[in-house]
CSV table of C-alpha atoms in Angstrom, one decimal:
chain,number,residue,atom,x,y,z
A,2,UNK,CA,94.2,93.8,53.7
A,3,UNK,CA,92.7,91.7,56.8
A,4,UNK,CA,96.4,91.4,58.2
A,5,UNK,CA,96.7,95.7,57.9
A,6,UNK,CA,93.4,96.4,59.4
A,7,UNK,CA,94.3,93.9,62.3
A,8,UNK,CA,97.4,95.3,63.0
A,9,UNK,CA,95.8,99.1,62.7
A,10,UNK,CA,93.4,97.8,65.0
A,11,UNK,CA,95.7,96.3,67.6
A,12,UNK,CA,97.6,99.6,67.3
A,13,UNK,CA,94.6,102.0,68.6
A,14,UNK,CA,94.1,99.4,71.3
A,15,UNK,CA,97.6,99.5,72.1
A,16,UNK,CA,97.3,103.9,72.6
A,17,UNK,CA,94.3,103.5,74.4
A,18,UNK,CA,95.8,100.8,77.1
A,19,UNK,CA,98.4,103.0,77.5
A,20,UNK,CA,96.1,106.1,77.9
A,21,UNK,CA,93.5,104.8,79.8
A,22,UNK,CA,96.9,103.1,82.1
A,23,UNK,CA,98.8,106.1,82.9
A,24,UNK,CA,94.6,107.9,84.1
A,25,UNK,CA,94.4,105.1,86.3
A,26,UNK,CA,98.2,105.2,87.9
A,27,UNK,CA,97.5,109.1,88.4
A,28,UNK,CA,94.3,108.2,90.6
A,29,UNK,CA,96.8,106.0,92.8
A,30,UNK,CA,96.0,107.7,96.3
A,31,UNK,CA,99.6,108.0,97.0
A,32,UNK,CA,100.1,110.4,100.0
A,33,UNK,CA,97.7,109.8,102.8
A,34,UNK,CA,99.2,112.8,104.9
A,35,UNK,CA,97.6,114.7,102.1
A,36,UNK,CA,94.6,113.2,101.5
A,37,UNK,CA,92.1,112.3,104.3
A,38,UNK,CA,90.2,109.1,104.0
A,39,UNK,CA,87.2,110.6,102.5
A,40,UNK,CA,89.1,111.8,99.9
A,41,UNK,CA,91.1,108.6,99.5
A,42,UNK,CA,87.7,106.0,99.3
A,43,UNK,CA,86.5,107.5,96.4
A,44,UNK,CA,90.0,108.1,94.5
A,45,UNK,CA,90.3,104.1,95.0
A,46,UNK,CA,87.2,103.1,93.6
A,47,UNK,CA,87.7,105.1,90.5
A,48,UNK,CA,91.4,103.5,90.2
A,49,UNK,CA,89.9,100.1,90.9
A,50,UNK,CA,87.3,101.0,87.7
A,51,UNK,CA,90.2,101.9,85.5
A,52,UNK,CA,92.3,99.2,86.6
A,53,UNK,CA,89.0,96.8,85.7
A,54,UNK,CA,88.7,98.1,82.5
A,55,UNK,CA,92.9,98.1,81.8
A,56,UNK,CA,92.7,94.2,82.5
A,57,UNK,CA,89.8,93.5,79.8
A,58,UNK,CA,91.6,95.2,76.8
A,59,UNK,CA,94.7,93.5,77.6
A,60,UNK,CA,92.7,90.4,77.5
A,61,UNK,CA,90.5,91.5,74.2
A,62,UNK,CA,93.9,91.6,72.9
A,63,UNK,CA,96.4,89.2,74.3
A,64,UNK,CA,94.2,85.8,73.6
A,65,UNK,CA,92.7,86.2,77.2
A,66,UNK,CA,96.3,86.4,78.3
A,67,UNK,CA,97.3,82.7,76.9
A,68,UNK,CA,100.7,82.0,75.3
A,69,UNK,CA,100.0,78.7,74.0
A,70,UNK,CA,96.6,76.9,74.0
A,71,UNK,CA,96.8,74.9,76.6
A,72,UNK,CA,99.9,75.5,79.0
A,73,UNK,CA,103.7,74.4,77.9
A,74,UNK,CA,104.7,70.9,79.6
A,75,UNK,CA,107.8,71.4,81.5
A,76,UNK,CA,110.8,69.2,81.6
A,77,UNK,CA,111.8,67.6,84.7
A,78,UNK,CA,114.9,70.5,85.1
A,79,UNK,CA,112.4,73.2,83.8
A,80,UNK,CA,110.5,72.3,86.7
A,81,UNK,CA,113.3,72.0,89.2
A,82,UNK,CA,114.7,75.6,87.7
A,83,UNK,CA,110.8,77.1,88.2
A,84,UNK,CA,110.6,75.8,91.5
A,85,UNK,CA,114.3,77.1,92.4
A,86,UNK,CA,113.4,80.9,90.6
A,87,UNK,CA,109.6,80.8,92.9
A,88,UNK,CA,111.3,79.4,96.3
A,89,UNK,CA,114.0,82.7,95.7
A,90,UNK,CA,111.3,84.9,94.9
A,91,UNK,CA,109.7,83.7,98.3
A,92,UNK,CA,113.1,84.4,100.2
A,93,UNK,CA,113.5,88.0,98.6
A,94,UNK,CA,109.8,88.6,99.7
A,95,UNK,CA,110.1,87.9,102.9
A,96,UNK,CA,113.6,89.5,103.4
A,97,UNK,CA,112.0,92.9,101.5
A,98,UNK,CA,110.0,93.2,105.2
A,99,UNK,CA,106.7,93.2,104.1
A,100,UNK,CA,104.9,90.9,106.5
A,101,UNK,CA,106.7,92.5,109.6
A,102,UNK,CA,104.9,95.8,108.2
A,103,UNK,CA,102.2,94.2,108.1
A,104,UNK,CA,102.1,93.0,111.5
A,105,UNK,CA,102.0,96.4,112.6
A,106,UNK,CA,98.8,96.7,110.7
A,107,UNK,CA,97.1,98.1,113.7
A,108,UNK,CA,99.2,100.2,114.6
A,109,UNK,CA,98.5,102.6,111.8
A,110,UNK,CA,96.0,104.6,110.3
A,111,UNK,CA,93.0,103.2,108.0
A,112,UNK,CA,93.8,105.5,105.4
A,113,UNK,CA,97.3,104.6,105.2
A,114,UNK,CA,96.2,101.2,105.3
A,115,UNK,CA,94.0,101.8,102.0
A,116,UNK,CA,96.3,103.8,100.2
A,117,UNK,CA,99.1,101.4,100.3
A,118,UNK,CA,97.1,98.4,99.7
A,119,UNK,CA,95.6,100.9,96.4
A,120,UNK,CA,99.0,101.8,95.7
A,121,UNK,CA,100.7,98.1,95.6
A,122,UNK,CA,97.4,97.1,93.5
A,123,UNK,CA,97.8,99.9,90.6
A,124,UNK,CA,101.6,98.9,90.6
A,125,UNK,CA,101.0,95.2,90.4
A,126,UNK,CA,97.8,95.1,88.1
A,127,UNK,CA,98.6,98.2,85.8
A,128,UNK,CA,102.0,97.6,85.6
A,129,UNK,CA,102.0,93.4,84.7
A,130,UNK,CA,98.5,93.8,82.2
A,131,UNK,CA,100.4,96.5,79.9
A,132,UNK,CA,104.2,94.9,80.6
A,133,UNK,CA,104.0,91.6,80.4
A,134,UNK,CA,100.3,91.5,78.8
A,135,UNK,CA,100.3,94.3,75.8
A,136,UNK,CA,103.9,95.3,75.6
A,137,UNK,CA,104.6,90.9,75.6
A,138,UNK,CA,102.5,90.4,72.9
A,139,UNK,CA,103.4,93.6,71.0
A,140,UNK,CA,107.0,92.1,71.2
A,141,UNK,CA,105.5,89.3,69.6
A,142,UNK,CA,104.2,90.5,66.8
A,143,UNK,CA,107.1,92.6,65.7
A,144,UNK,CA,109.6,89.4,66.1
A,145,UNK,CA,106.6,87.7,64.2
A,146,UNK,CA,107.4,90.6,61.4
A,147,UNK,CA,110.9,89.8,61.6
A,148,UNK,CA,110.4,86.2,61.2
A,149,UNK,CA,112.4,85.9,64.2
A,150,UNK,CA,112.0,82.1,65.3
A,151,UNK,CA,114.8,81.2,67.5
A,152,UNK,CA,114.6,82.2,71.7
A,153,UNK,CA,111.6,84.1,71.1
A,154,UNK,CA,110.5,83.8,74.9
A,155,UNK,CA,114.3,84.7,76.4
A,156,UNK,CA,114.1,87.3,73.6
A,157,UNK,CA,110.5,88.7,74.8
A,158,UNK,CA,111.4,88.5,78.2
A,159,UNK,CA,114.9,90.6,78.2
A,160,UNK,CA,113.0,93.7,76.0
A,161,UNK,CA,110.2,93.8,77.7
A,162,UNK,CA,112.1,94.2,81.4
A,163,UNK,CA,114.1,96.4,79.7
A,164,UNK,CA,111.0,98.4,79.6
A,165,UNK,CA,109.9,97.6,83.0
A,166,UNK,CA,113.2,98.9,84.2
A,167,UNK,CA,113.1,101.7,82.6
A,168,UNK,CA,109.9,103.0,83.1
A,169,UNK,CA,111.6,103.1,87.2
A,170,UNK,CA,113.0,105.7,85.9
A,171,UNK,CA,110.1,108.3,86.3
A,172,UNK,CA,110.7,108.5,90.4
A,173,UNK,CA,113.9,110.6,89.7
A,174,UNK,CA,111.5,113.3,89.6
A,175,UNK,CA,109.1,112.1,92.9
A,176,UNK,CA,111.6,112.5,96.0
A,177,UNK,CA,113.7,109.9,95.8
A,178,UNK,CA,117.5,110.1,95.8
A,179,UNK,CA,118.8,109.3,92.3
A,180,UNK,CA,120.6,106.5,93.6
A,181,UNK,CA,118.3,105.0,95.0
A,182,UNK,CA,115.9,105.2,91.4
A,183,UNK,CA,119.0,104.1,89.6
A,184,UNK,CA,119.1,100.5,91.5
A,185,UNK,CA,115.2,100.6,91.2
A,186,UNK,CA,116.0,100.5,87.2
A,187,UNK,CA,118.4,97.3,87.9
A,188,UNK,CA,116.5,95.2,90.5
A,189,UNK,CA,113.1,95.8,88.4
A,190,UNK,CA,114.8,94.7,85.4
A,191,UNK,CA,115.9,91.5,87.3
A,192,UNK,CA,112.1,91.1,88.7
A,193,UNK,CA,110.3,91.6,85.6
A,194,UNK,CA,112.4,88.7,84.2
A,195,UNK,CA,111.1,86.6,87.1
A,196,UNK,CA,107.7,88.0,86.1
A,197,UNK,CA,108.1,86.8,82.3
A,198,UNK,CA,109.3,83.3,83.4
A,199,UNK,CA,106.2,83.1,85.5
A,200,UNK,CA,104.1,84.6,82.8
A,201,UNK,CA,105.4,81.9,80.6
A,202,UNK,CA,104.9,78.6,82.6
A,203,UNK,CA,101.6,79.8,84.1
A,204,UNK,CA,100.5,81.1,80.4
A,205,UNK,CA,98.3,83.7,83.0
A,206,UNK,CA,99.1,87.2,83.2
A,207,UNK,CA,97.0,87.6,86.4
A,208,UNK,CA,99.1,85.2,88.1
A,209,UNK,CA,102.7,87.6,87.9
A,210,UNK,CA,100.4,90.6,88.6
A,211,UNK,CA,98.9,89.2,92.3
A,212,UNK,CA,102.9,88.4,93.0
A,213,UNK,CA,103.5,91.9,91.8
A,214,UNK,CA,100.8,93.1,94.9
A,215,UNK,CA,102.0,91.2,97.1
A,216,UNK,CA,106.0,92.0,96.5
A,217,UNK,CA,104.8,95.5,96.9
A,218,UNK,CA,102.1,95.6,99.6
A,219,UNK,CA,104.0,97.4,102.7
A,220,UNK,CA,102.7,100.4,104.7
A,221,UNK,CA,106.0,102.0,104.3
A,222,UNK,CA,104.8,102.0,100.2
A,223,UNK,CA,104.0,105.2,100.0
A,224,UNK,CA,107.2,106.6,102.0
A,225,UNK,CA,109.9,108.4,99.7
A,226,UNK,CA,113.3,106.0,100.1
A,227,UNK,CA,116.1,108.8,100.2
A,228,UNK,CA,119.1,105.7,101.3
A,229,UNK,CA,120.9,104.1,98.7
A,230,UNK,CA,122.2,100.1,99.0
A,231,UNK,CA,125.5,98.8,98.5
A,232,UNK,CA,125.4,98.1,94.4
A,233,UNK,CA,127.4,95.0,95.5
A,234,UNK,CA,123.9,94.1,98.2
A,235,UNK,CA,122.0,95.1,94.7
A,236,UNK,CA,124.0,92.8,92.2
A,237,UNK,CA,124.5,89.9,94.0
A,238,UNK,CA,121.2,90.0,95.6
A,239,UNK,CA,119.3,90.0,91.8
A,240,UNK,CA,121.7,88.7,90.0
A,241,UNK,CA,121.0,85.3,91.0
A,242,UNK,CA,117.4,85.8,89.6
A,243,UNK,CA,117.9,87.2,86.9
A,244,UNK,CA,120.3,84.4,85.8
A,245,UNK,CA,117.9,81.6,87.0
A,246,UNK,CA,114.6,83.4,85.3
A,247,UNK,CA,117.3,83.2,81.9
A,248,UNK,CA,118.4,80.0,82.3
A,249,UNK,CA,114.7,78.5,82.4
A,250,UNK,CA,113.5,81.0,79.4
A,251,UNK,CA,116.2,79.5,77.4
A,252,UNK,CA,115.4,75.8,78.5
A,253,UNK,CA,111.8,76.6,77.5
A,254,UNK,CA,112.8,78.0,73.9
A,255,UNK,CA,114.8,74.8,73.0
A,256,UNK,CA,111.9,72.9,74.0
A,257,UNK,CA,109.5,74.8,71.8
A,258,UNK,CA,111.3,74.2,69.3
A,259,UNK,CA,112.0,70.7,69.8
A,260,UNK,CA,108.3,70.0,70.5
A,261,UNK,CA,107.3,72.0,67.7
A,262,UNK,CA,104.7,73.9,70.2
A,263,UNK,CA,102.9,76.6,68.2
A,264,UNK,CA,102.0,79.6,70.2
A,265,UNK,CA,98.3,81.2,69.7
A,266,UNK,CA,98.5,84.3,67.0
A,267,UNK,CA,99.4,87.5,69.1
């Protein structure tokens, strides 16, 4: 009886994260030529409200965000892999051109300014507290149903960028060539894998969503991309993280299970 009422009760939370989720992504102030700045202030303080609230019933239900209580010991190649995945991660951050938009800072108007930082914020926060916080330790629970034991992490990790992937899916309809949306659906994929490894070793969810902000923080945000890469540029580009994010998810699994590490009850 106390394991149905808990699960009915994770449930309703689960409906209202998403609701309360998708409110706050609407109130993203994406299109400053359309918006003036007075308009723009108060649609950002009422997303930042949402967003608040989004991050405290991911943590009502998620164990404050913890995995495992405390944080997994990594192996001496765990490490070197987690270090090789973050150092990558830096690379593709700076080659994405962010920080030579941002050098141009002054160049452009404050409301554009606000919006994209509001923008990369929604993405980042919203995005990694219902992906890799509630959808994560949904994903737990039904492998938990299942009695699924073995790779649970890998396992975790591959459904829930699935997801993230996926959900790239909803700019076919916004402007953007479909192209273009389609290779969105592959690289996220690949990054939300990198986000689960990091979830995982940093057993923080806040941690993947400030990378998240940051990966997306660019004044050119809020611009409609019509120009399509090479899928070769795509594959190889992402390919190599999403193999290294697997490789240390699997590590990680085989030494749960040889350290017997019990994670908290999702």
């Amino acid at each position: 009886m106390v394991k149905k009422e808990r699960s009915k009760k994770n449930r309703h939370y689960g409906i209202l994260i998403l609701i309360i989720t998708l409110i706050g992504m609407l109130l993203e102030p994406s299109y400053p030529d359309e918006l003036s700045l007075k308009g723009t202030i108060p649609l950002s303080l009422a997303m930042i409200a949402v967003l608040i609230l989004v991050v405290w019933l991911v943590r009502k239900v998620t164990n404050k965000e913890k995995i495992f209580e405390p944080r997994l010991p990594l192996t001496r190649v765990e490490l070197i892999l987690a270090l090789l995945l973050a150092a990558y991660f830096i690379g593709l951050y700076l080659a994405n051109g962010n920080i030579q938009s941002l050098l141009g800072i002054s160049n452009h108007s404050l409301n554009l300014v606000i919006s994209s930082a509001v923008v990369a914020l929604g993405a980042g926060f919203f995005e990694e507290y219902f992906v890799r916080g509630y959808l994560f330790n949904l994903t737990q629970r039904i492998l938990n149903r299942y009695a699924v034991q073995k790779y649970r992490m890998t396992t975790i990790a591959i459904v829930t960028s699935l997801v993230f992937g996926l959900i790239h899916l909803g700019n076919l309809g916004q402007g953007d060539a479909s192209m273009v949306t389609y290779q969105q659906v592959f690289y996220a994929t690949c990054i939300g894998m990198v986000f689960c490894a990091i979830r995982v070793v940093v057993n923080r969810i806040w941690v993947t969503a400030i990378a998240h902000f940051l990966f997306d923080f660019s004044l050119d945000l809020t611009s409609n991309t019509t120009e399509a890469d090479s899928w070769l540029k795509i594959i190889g580009v992402f390919s190599i993280v999403l193999i290294l994010s697997l490789f240390l998810l699997i590590l990680i699994d085989r030494s749960i299970k040889q350290n017997h590490i019990q994670e908290l009850k999702p």
